[in-house]
Coordinates of C-alpha atoms in Angstrom, one line a residue:
M1 CA 94.1 4.4 65.5
K2 CA 97.7 5.5 66.2
I3 CA 100.3 4.8 63.5
I4 CA 104.0 5.0 64.6
I5 CA 106.4 5.1 61.7
P6 CA 110.1 4.8 62.5
S7 CA 112.1 6.6 59.8
A8 CA 115.4 7.6 61.6
K9 CA 117.8 6.4 58.9
L10 CA 118.5 7.1 55.3
V11 CA 117.7 4.6 52.6
P12 CA 120.6 2.2 51.8
E13 CA 123.5 3.6 49.7
D14 CA 122.4 1.7 46.6
L15 CA 119.1 3.7 46.6
Q16 CA 120.7 7.1 47.1
S17 CA 121.0 8.1 43.5
L18 CA 118.0 10.5 44.3
G19 CA 119.9 11.9 47.2
K20 CA 120.2 11.1 50.9
L21 CA 116.6 10.5 51.7
P22 CA 114.8 8.9 54.6
A23 CA 112.6 6.0 53.5
I24 CA 109.3 7.8 54.5
V25 CA 109.8 10.4 51.7
Y26 CA 111.3 8.1 49.1
P27 CA 109.5 8.2 45.8
V28 CA 107.4 5.3 44.6
N29 CA 105.7 5.7 41.2
Q30 CA 105.3 9.5 41.4
K31 CA 104.3 9.5 45.0
I32 CA 106.2 9.1 48.2
V33 CA 106.0 6.2 50.7
F34 CA 104.0 8.3 53.1
D35 CA 101.3 8.9 50.5
Y36 CA 100.6 5.1 50.4
L37 CA 100.5 4.8 54.2
Y38 CA 98.4 8.0 54.5
D39 CA 95.8 6.4 52.2
E40 CA 96.1 3.0 53.8
Y41 CA 95.3 4.3 57.3
K42 CA 92.9 7.1 56.4
G43 CA 92.0 9.3 59.3
A44 CA 94.5 7.8 61.7
D45 CA 96.8 9.6 64.1
F46 CA 100.2 9.5 62.5
R47 CA 103.6 9.9 64.2
V48 CA 106.8 9.8 62.2
V49 CA 110.1 9.5 64.1
D50 CA 113.1 10.9 62.2
F51 CA 116.7 11.7 62.7
E52 CA 119.0 11.6 59.6
N53 CA 118.1 14.4 57.2
A54 CA 115.1 15.4 59.4
P55 CA 114.5 18.8 57.6
I56 CA 113.6 17.0 54.4
V57 CA 110.9 15.0 56.2
H58 CA 109.4 18.2 57.7
R59 CA 109.4 19.9 54.3
R60 CA 107.9 16.9 52.4
L61 CA 105.2 16.2 55.0
N62 CA 104.3 19.9 55.6
N63 CA 100.9 19.5 53.9
Y64 CA 99.8 16.4 55.9
K65 CA 98.2 15.9 59.2
V66 CA 101.1 14.2 60.9
N67 CA 103.1 14.6 64.1
I68 CA 106.9 14.5 63.4
L69 CA 109.2 13.7 66.2
D70 CA 112.9 14.5 65.9
L71 CA 115.3 12.3 67.8
D72 CA 118.1 13.9 69.8
K73 CA 120.5 11.0 68.8
L74 CA 120.3 7.9 66.7
G75 CA 119.9 4.6 68.5
D76 CA 118.7 1.2 67.3
L77 CA 115.2 0.5 65.9
G78 CA 113.9 -0.3 69.4
M79 CA 115.0 3.1 70.8
T80 CA 113.5 4.9 67.8
I81 CA 110.1 3.3 68.4
Y82 CA 110.3 3.8 72.1
Q83 CA 110.6 7.5 71.6
G84 CA 107.7 7.4 69.2
L85 CA 105.6 5.7 71.8
K86 CA 105.9 8.5 74.3
D87 CA 102.4 9.5 75.7
V88 CA 100.8 6.7 73.6
D89 CA 98.6 4.0 75.0
G90 CA 95.9 1.6 73.9
E91 CA 96.1 0.0 70.5
G92 CA 98.1 1.1 67.6
I93 CA 100.2 0.1 64.5
I94 CA 104.0 0.2 64.0
N95 CA 104.7 0.4 60.3
F96 CA 108.3 0.6 59.2
A97 CA 109.0 3.6 56.8
D98 CA 110.3 1.3 54.0
T99 CA 107.3 -1.0 54.1
I100 CA 103.9 -0.8 52.3
V101 CA 101.4 -3.6 52.8
E102 CA 98.1 -3.0 51.3
D103 CA 96.3 -5.7 53.3
N104 CA 94.6 -3.5 55.9
I105 CA 96.0 -4.7 59.2
S106 CA 93.9 -2.1 61.0
G107 CA 90.8 -4.2 60.4
I108 CA 92.2 -7.2 62.2
A109 CA 91.1 -7.6 65.8
G110 CA 93.8 -7.9 68.6
D111 CA 97.5 -8.3 68.0
A112 CA 98.9 -9.2 64.6
F113 CA 101.8 -8.8 62.2
Y114 CA 102.6 -9.6 58.6
Y115 CA 105.3 -12.0 57.5
S116 CA 106.7 -13.3 54.2
K117 CA 109.2 -16.1 53.4
D118 CA 112.6 -16.1 51.8
V119 CA 115.9 -18.0 51.9
T120 CA 117.7 -17.1 55.2
S121 CA 120.2 -14.3 54.7
S122 CA 121.5 -11.1 56.3
T123 CA 118.9 -9.1 54.4
W124 CA 116.0 -9.9 56.7
T125 CA 115.1 -10.6 60.3
F126 CA 113.7 -14.2 60.5
F127 CA 111.6 -15.8 63.2
T128 CA 109.8 -18.9 64.4
D129 CA 106.7 -19.0 66.4
E130 CA 104.2 -21.3 68.1
K131 CA 100.6 -20.2 68.0
G132 CA 101.6 -16.6 67.7
R133 CA 104.3 -16.7 70.5
I134 CA 107.6 -15.9 69.0
T135 CA 110.2 -18.6 69.9
N136 CA 113.3 -17.5 68.1
I137 CA 114.6 -14.5 66.1
V138 CA 117.6 -14.4 63.8
D139 CA 118.3 -10.7 63.1
K140 CA 120.0 -10.0 59.8
K141 CA 122.7 -12.6 60.1
N142 CA 124.5 -14.5 57.4
S143 CA 123.5 -18.1 57.2
N144 CA 125.2 -21.2 55.7
N145 CA 121.9 -23.0 55.0
S146 CA 119.4 -22.2 52.3
N147 CA 116.3 -22.9 54.2
V148 CA 113.2 -20.9 53.4
E149 CA 112.0 -19.3 56.7
K150 CA 109.4 -16.7 57.9
L151 CA 110.6 -13.1 58.0
F152 CA 109.2 -9.9 59.5
V153 CA 107.7 -7.7 56.8
G154 CA 107.6 -4.6 59.0
V155 CA 103.9 -4.0 60.0
F156 CA 102.8 -4.8 63.5
K157 CA 99.5 -4.2 65.3
F158 CA 99.4 -4.0 69.1
S159 CA 96.4 -4.1 71.4
N160 CA 98.5 -2.7 74.3
L161 CA 101.2 -0.2 73.4
T162 CA 101.8 0.6 77.0
F163 CA 102.8 -2.9 77.7
F164 CA 105.0 -3.0 74.6
R165 CA 106.7 0.1 75.8
E166 CA 107.5 -1.7 79.1
C167 CA 108.8 -4.6 77.0
L168 CA 111.2 -2.2 75.3
K169 CA 112.5 -0.9 78.7
H170 CA 113.3 -4.6 79.6
A171 CA 115.1 -4.9 76.3
F172 CA 117.3 -1.9 77.0
M173 CA 118.4 -3.4 80.2
A174 CA 119.2 -6.9 78.8
D175 CA 122.8 -8.0 78.5
K176 CA 124.7 -8.9 75.3
L177 CA 121.7 -8.8 72.9
E178 CA 122.3 -10.4 69.5
I179 CA 119.1 -8.9 68.1
D180 CA 117.7 -5.4 67.9
T181 CA 115.9 -4.3 71.1
F182 CA 112.7 -4.0 69.1
Y183 CA 112.7 -7.7 68.3
Y184 CA 113.6 -8.7 71.8
A185 CA 110.6 -6.6 73.1
L186 CA 108.4 -8.1 70.4
K187 CA 109.3 -11.7 71.5
L188 CA 108.6 -10.7 75.1
Y189 CA 105.3 -9.1 74.3
S190 CA 104.1 -12.1 72.3
Q191 CA 104.4 -14.3 75.4
K192 CA 101.5 -12.4 77.1
Y193 CA 99.7 -11.2 73.9
P194 CA 100.1 -13.9 71.1
F195 CA 100.0 -12.5 67.6
K196 CA 98.0 -13.4 64.6
V197 CA 100.8 -14.2 62.2
I198 CA 99.5 -13.4 58.7
R199 CA 101.2 -13.9 55.3
A200 CA 101.4 -10.6 53.5
Q201 CA 99.6 -10.7 50.1
N202 CA 100.4 -7.2 48.9
W203 CA 103.8 -6.3 50.2
F204 CA 106.0 -3.6 48.6
D205 CA 109.5 -3.4 50.0
I206 CA 111.2 0.0 49.6
G207 CA 114.2 -0.8 51.8
H208 CA 116.3 -2.9 49.4
A209 CA 117.3 -1.9 45.9
D210 CA 116.3 -5.2 44.2
K211 CA 112.9 -5.4 45.9
Y212 CA 112.4 -1.6 45.5
F213 CA 112.5 -1.8 41.7
S214 CA 110.3 -4.8 41.7
S215 CA 107.8 -3.0 43.9
Q216 CA 107.8 0.0 41.5
I217 CA 106.6 -2.4 38.8
E218 CA 103.9 -3.9 41.0
V219 CA 102.6 -0.6 42.2
K220 CA 102.6 1.0 38.7
A221 CA 100.6 -2.0 37.3
R222 CA 98.1 -1.8 40.1
E223 CA 97.5 2.0 39.9
F224 CA 97.0 2.4 36.2
N225 CA 94.0 0.5 34.8
H226 CA 95.3 0.8 31.2
I227 CA 98.8 -0.6 31.9
K228 CA 99.8 -4.2 32.3
I229 CA 103.5 -5.2 33.1
D230 CA 105.0 -8.5 32.4
K231 CA 107.7 -8.6 35.0
N232 CA 109.4 -11.7 33.6
R233 CA 109.9 -10.2 30.2
G234 CA 110.1 -6.6 31.1
I235 CA 107.3 -5.6 28.8
L236 CA 104.7 -2.9 29.4
T237 CA 101.4 -3.1 27.5
K238 CA 99.3 0.1 27.3
T239 CA 95.8 0.7 26.2
S240 CA 93.6 3.8 26.4
D241 CA 90.0 5.0 26.2
G242 CA 91.2 8.2 24.4
V243 CA 91.5 6.5 21.1
D244 CA 92.5 9.4 18.8
K245 CA 95.1 10.8 21.1
F246 CA 96.5 7.3 21.8
I247 CA 96.8 6.3 18.2
G248 CA 98.7 9.5 17.6
E249 CA 101.0 8.6 20.4
I250 CA 101.7 5.1 18.9
K251 CA 102.3 6.6 15.5
W252 CA 104.8 9.1 17.0
Y253 CA 106.8 6.1 18.3
L254 CA 106.7 4.4 15.0
K255 CA 107.5 7.5 12.8
L256 CA 110.7 8.5 14.7
P257 CA 113.7 8.1 12.4
N258 CA 115.8 5.1 13.2
D259 CA 118.7 7.1 14.6
L260 CA 116.3 8.7 17.1
E261 CA 114.7 5.5 18.4
Y262 CA 117.2 5.5 21.3
T263 CA 115.0 8.2 22.9
R264 CA 111.9 6.0 23.2
P265 CA 111.2 2.5 24.6
R266 CA 111.6 -0.4 22.2
I267 CA 108.3 -1.4 20.6
F268 CA 107.5 -5.1 20.5
S269 CA 103.9 -5.0 19.1
Y270 CA 101.1 -2.6 18.5
S271 CA 97.7 -2.0 16.9
T272 CA 96.4 1.3 15.7
S273 CA 92.9 -0.2 15.2
Y274 CA 90.2 2.1 16.4
T275 CA 88.4 -0.8 18.1
K276 CA 91.3 -1.8 20.4
P277 CA 94.5 0.1 20.0
Y278 CA 97.5 -1.0 22.1
V279 CA 101.2 -0.8 22.3
S280 CA 103.6 -3.3 23.9
M281 CA 107.0 -1.8 24.7
E282 CA 110.1 -2.3 26.8
Y283 CA 109.6 -1.5 30.5
Y284 CA 112.2 0.6 32.3
A285 CA 112.2 0.9 36.1
Y286 CA 113.7 4.3 35.8
H287 CA 112.6 7.3 37.8
T288 CA 110.9 10.2 36.1
I289 CA 112.3 13.7 36.2
H290 CA 109.0 14.5 38.0
E291 CA 110.0 12.3 40.9
L292 CA 113.5 13.7 41.0
F293 CA 112.2 17.3 40.9
L294 CA 109.5 16.8 43.6
Y295 CA 111.1 14.2 45.9
G296 CA 114.8 13.9 45.1
D297 CA 117.6 15.7 46.8
L298 CA 120.0 16.2 43.9
S299 CA 123.1 18.4 43.7
E300 CA 123.6 21.1 41.1
K301 CA 126.0 18.9 39.2
Q302 CA 123.4 16.1 39.0
W303 CA 120.9 18.5 37.6
I304 CA 123.3 19.9 35.1
D305 CA 124.0 16.3 33.9
I306 CA 120.2 15.6 33.7
F307 CA 119.6 18.8 31.7
K308 CA 122.5 18.0 29.4
R309 CA 121.0 14.6 28.6
I310 CA 117.6 16.2 27.7
E311 CA 119.3 19.1 25.8
F312 CA 121.2 16.5 23.7
V313 CA 117.9 14.9 22.7
C314 CA 116.3 18.2 21.8
K315 CA 119.3 19.1 19.7
D316 CA 119.3 15.7 18.0
Y317 CA 115.6 16.1 17.2
S318 CA 116.4 19.5 15.6
R319 CA 118.5 17.8 12.9
Y320 CA 115.2 16.9 11.2
S321 CA 113.0 19.7 9.9
V322 CA 110.1 20.5 7.5
N323 CA 109.2 23.7 5.6
D324 CA 105.6 24.5 4.7
S325 CA 104.8 28.1 5.6
T326 CA 101.1 27.8 5.1
K327 CA 100.7 24.7 7.2
I328 CA 103.1 25.9 9.8
K329 CA 101.2 29.2 10.3
E330 CA 97.9 27.2 10.6
A331 CA 99.4 24.9 13.2
L332 CA 100.8 27.8 15.2
E333 CA 97.4 29.5 15.2
E334 CA 95.6 26.3 16.1
M335 CA 98.0 25.4 19.0
Y336 CA 98.6 28.9 20.5
L337 CA 95.6 31.1 19.7
T338 CA 92.6 28.9 18.8
K339 CA 93.2 26.3 21.6
T340 CA 93.8 28.9 24.3
I341 CA 90.7 31.0 23.3
T342 CA 88.5 27.8 23.0
R343 CA 89.6 26.6 26.4
L344 CA 89.0 29.9 28.1
Q345 CA 85.5 30.1 26.5
T346 CA 84.9 26.7 28.1
L347 CA 86.1 28.0 31.4
Q348 CA 83.7 31.0 31.1
K349 CA 80.8 28.6 31.4
D350 CA 82.0 27.5 34.9
K351 CA 80.1 29.6 37.5
H352 CA 83.2 29.7 39.7
F353 CA 85.0 31.8 37.1
K354 CA 82.3 34.2 36.1
N355 CA 83.8 37.2 38.0
F356 CA 87.3 36.5 36.7
F357 CA 86.0 37.3 33.2
D358 CA 84.0 40.4 34.2
S359 CA 86.3 42.0 36.8
P360 CA 90.0 42.8 37.3
I361 CA 91.9 39.9 38.8
N362 CA 94.1 40.2 41.9
V363 CA 96.9 37.6 42.1
N364 CA 99.2 37.8 45.1
G365 CA 98.6 41.6 45.3
K366 CA 99.0 42.3 41.6
Q367 CA 96.0 43.6 39.7
Y368 CA 95.5 42.2 36.2
K369 CA 92.9 42.9 33.6
S370 CA 89.8 40.7 33.4
L371 CA 89.9 37.5 31.3
N372 CA 87.6 39.0 28.7
E373 CA 90.1 41.8 28.2
I374 CA 93.0 39.4 28.2
I375 CA 91.4 37.3 25.5
D376 CA 91.3 40.4 23.3
I377 CA 94.9 41.1 24.1
L378 CA 95.9 37.5 23.2
K379 CA 94.2 37.8 19.8
E380 CA 96.5 40.6 19.0
E381 CA 99.7 39.6 20.8
I382 CA 100.0 35.9 19.9
P383 CA 100.2 36.4 16.1
K384 CA 102.7 39.2 16.6
K385 CA 105.0 37.3 18.9
L386 CA 104.6 33.6 18.0
Y387 CA 104.0 33.2 14.3
D388 CA 107.6 34.0 13.3
V389 CA 108.6 30.4 12.6
D390 CA 109.4 29.2 9.1
H391 CA 110.2 25.5 9.9
F392 CA 109.3 22.8 12.3
N393 CA 111.5 20.2 13.9
I394 CA 110.8 16.8 15.4
I395 CA 109.3 17.4 18.9
H396 CA 107.9 15.3 21.6
G397 CA 104.9 17.5 22.2
D398 CA 104.4 16.9 25.9
L399 CA 107.9 17.2 27.3
C400 CA 106.8 17.7 30.9
F401 CA 108.9 16.1 33.7
A402 CA 106.5 13.1 34.2
N403 CA 107.2 12.0 30.6
I404 CA 111.0 12.0 30.9
M405 CA 112.6 8.9 32.4
I406 CA 116.3 8.7 33.3
D407 CA 118.5 5.9 34.6
N408 CA 120.1 5.9 38.0
N409 CA 123.4 7.2 36.7
N410 CA 121.8 10.1 34.8
N411 CA 123.2 8.8 31.6
F412 CA 120.2 7.6 29.5
V413 CA 116.9 9.3 28.8
K414 CA 113.7 7.7 27.6
L415 CA 110.7 9.8 26.5
I416 CA 107.2 8.4 27.0
D417 CA 103.6 9.5 26.3
P418 CA 104.3 11.9 23.4
R419 CA 101.6 14.3 22.1
G420 CA 101.7 12.8 18.6
K421 CA 100.1 15.9 17.0
F422 CA 100.9 19.6 16.5
G423 CA 98.2 21.1 14.4
A424 CA 98.1 19.1 11.1
F425 CA 101.6 17.7 11.8
D426 CA 102.4 14.5 13.6
I427 CA 106.0 14.2 14.9
Y428 CA 107.0 17.7 13.7
G429 CA 106.1 21.0 15.6
D430 CA 107.5 24.2 17.1
S431 CA 110.6 23.3 19.1
R432 CA 109.7 26.2 21.5
Y433 CA 106.7 24.2 22.6
D434 CA 108.9 21.4 24.0
L435 CA 111.0 24.1 25.8
A436 CA 107.9 25.7 27.2
K437 CA 106.7 22.3 28.5
L438 CA 110.0 21.9 30.4
C439 CA 109.6 25.5 31.7
H440 CA 106.1 24.9 32.9
S441 CA 107.5 22.1 35.2
L442 CA 110.6 24.1 36.3
D443 CA 109.4 27.7 36.2
G444 CA 105.6 27.4 36.6
K445 CA 105.9 24.5 39.1
Y446 CA 103.2 22.5 37.4
D447 CA 104.4 19.3 39.2
F448 CA 103.9 20.9 42.6
I449 CA 100.4 22.2 41.6
I450 CA 99.0 18.8 40.5
K451 CA 100.2 17.2 43.7
D452 CA 98.5 20.0 45.8
L453 CA 101.8 21.2 47.1
F454 CA 100.7 24.8 47.6
K455 CA 98.9 27.0 50.0
I456 CA 96.0 29.2 48.7
N457 CA 93.2 31.5 49.9
Y458 CA 90.8 33.1 47.5
D459 CA 87.7 35.0 47.0
I460 CA 85.9 34.1 43.7
N461 CA 83.3 36.7 44.2
N462 CA 85.9 39.4 44.0
A463 CA 88.4 37.6 41.7
I464 CA 91.1 37.4 44.3
I465 CA 93.8 34.7 44.4
N466 CA 96.6 34.5 46.9
Y467 CA 98.9 31.4 46.7
T468 CA 102.4 30.1 47.4
I469 CA 104.0 27.0 46.0
N470 CA 105.7 24.7 48.5
D471 CA 108.8 24.8 46.4
R472 CA 112.1 22.9 47.3
V473 CA 114.8 24.8 49.2
R474 CA 118.0 24.6 47.2
D475 CA 121.3 26.5 47.5
F476 CA 121.2 27.1 43.7
D477 CA 118.7 28.5 41.2
L478 CA 117.4 25.4 39.3
Y479 CA 115.7 27.5 36.6
Q480 CA 118.9 29.4 36.0
V481 CA 120.8 26.1 35.7
F482 CA 118.3 25.0 33.1
T483 CA 118.5 28.2 31.0
D484 CA 122.3 28.0 31.2
V485 CA 122.3 24.5 29.8
F486 CA 119.7 25.2 27.2
K487 CA 121.2 28.6 26.1
N488 CA 121.7 27.5 22.5
E489 CA 118.2 26.0 22.2
I490 CA 116.5 29.0 23.8
N491 CA 118.5 31.3 21.4
G492 CA 117.3 34.6 22.8
D493 CA 113.6 33.5 22.7
L494 CA 113.1 33.1 26.4
K495 CA 110.3 35.6 26.5
K496 CA 108.5 33.9 23.7
I497 CA 109.0 30.5 25.4
E498 CA 107.6 31.9 28.6
L499 CA 104.6 33.3 26.7
I500 CA 103.9 29.8 25.4
E501 CA 104.3 28.5 28.9
S502 CA 101.7 31.0 30.1
L503 CA 99.3 29.8 27.4
L504 CA 99.8 26.2 28.6
F505 CA 98.6 27.1 32.1
L506 CA 95.7 29.2 30.8
S507 CA 94.5 26.5 28.4
M508 CA 94.7 23.6 31.0
I509 CA 92.5 25.2 33.6
P510 CA 89.2 23.7 32.3
L511 CA 90.8 20.2 32.2
H512 CA 91.3 20.2 35.9
G513 CA 87.7 20.6 37.0
E514 CA 88.1 18.1 39.8
S515 CA 90.0 20.7 41.9
L516 CA 89.0 24.3 42.0
E517 CA 92.1 25.2 44.1
Q518 CA 94.4 23.7 41.4
Q519 CA 92.5 25.6 38.7
L520 CA 92.9 28.9 40.6
V521 CA 96.7 28.3 41.2
M522 CA 97.0 27.5 37.4
L523 CA 95.1 30.7 36.6
G524 CA 97.3 32.8 38.9
T525 CA 100.5 31.2 37.5
G526 CA 99.3 31.7 33.9
L527 CA 98.6 35.4 34.5
N528 CA 101.9 36.0 36.3
L529 CA 103.8 34.3 33.5
L530 CA 101.8 36.1 30.8
N531 CA 102.6 39.5 32.3
R532 CA 106.3 38.8 31.8
S533 CA 105.8 39.0 28.0
V534 CA 102.6 41.0 27.6
N535 CA 101.5 43.9 29.8
I536 CA 98.1 42.8 31.3
L537 CA 98.2 45.0 34.4
A538 CA 94.9 46.7 35.1

């Protein structure tokens, strides 16, 4: 099945807070639109037609099996699709880049398209039909009436794309058209090949700001089994199978001092019962920093503003502290040494990693000591370098980019999914740990790794890993921007923070057993980072 996706234009201006992005790569709930279409039409022959900001489409879709066609010049929708239909015949689907419909049109025989209904307006293209033959089209025109009419959703299945291409040629030659040539051709095509006109049940519109944020809510609620969202009240209710960790999360929300509650969602109700814990909180249709980092196209100034907001929160948390030297040392040992060694010992039982414990490890041409040798080094170096803390501050505990939400103007930050425990402490912990979590997104590229945005080749028999991260191309150093903004919080401890960052990567490897490639990239990243602070060269 051939899938033609016209994505020649940028999203509307009111959706450009993330940058000037074409719709096909616009983020939706920590994915991009193309991810949903790629899953919807598994194994299909994809062709994306682009023009505005085409390089970003090529970069974002680099890891997918997709043919990307760059237009020489921008025309109307019909011309974009016409170019996309070159050398295409037989049946196929045209799916607008700002449209996700999870109703599986590919399983419908013959010609078909999806529709919805709304009050007539300039927002949509409306139509009437008789038995699948389109009789009239009103293309995004203002209307004085308030009738509810059928509108095109943006997904069309054709049994004869060759004939549809001929219909487009006729449209290009027509005089004084008041509708886009695509819709003129669609009407013409329907006279010979009547459509099945089907009401869309699961339509997510990404092309209009109001509908986009509503779609975000719908998609989030569908994708996470433990989340329910009341759209009318703006309330998100979360449950979890990991009871202990989840109760710790709820208690973190509740124990925050009153003057720090602005950093978390408002809590409406909760239960910390072991039988059925839950929390109901205010829902925000904000983007996560994870989405901005992976899929946005933000300027240096925008990133400075974002980091300043996060830095303010960290500084505000530091106003609260506890002093208990014995408990603090025990917590540091548990979090940095014991956890890391225990996780590596778990990894040692995995047959894929046996040789990494027994032999020197080659990462991108650098030769490191074996993991058995590195474990011995960590036992000596971690106490020396990381036990020098005499007080703890309030921390989030899992301050990765996916857990930080920010409004469209980069003014307000909300933190979600806290760790809730640091050793024997609940809301208190080592503030360097939060900074290391930020670094493991920015510096270690954790967000890219978990989305498989990397290239790798490896030889587990000889403990060899070669990988590259498909990082964003920017005209500024984002990690340097971060360290500049957080200069006072880092306070000369960058090497120690990067050491903690390396331990995060090394300790998370056994938790990602569903992907050996991700595990190997995490191992390579962890060793590269560790070598900045501790000499582990073979």
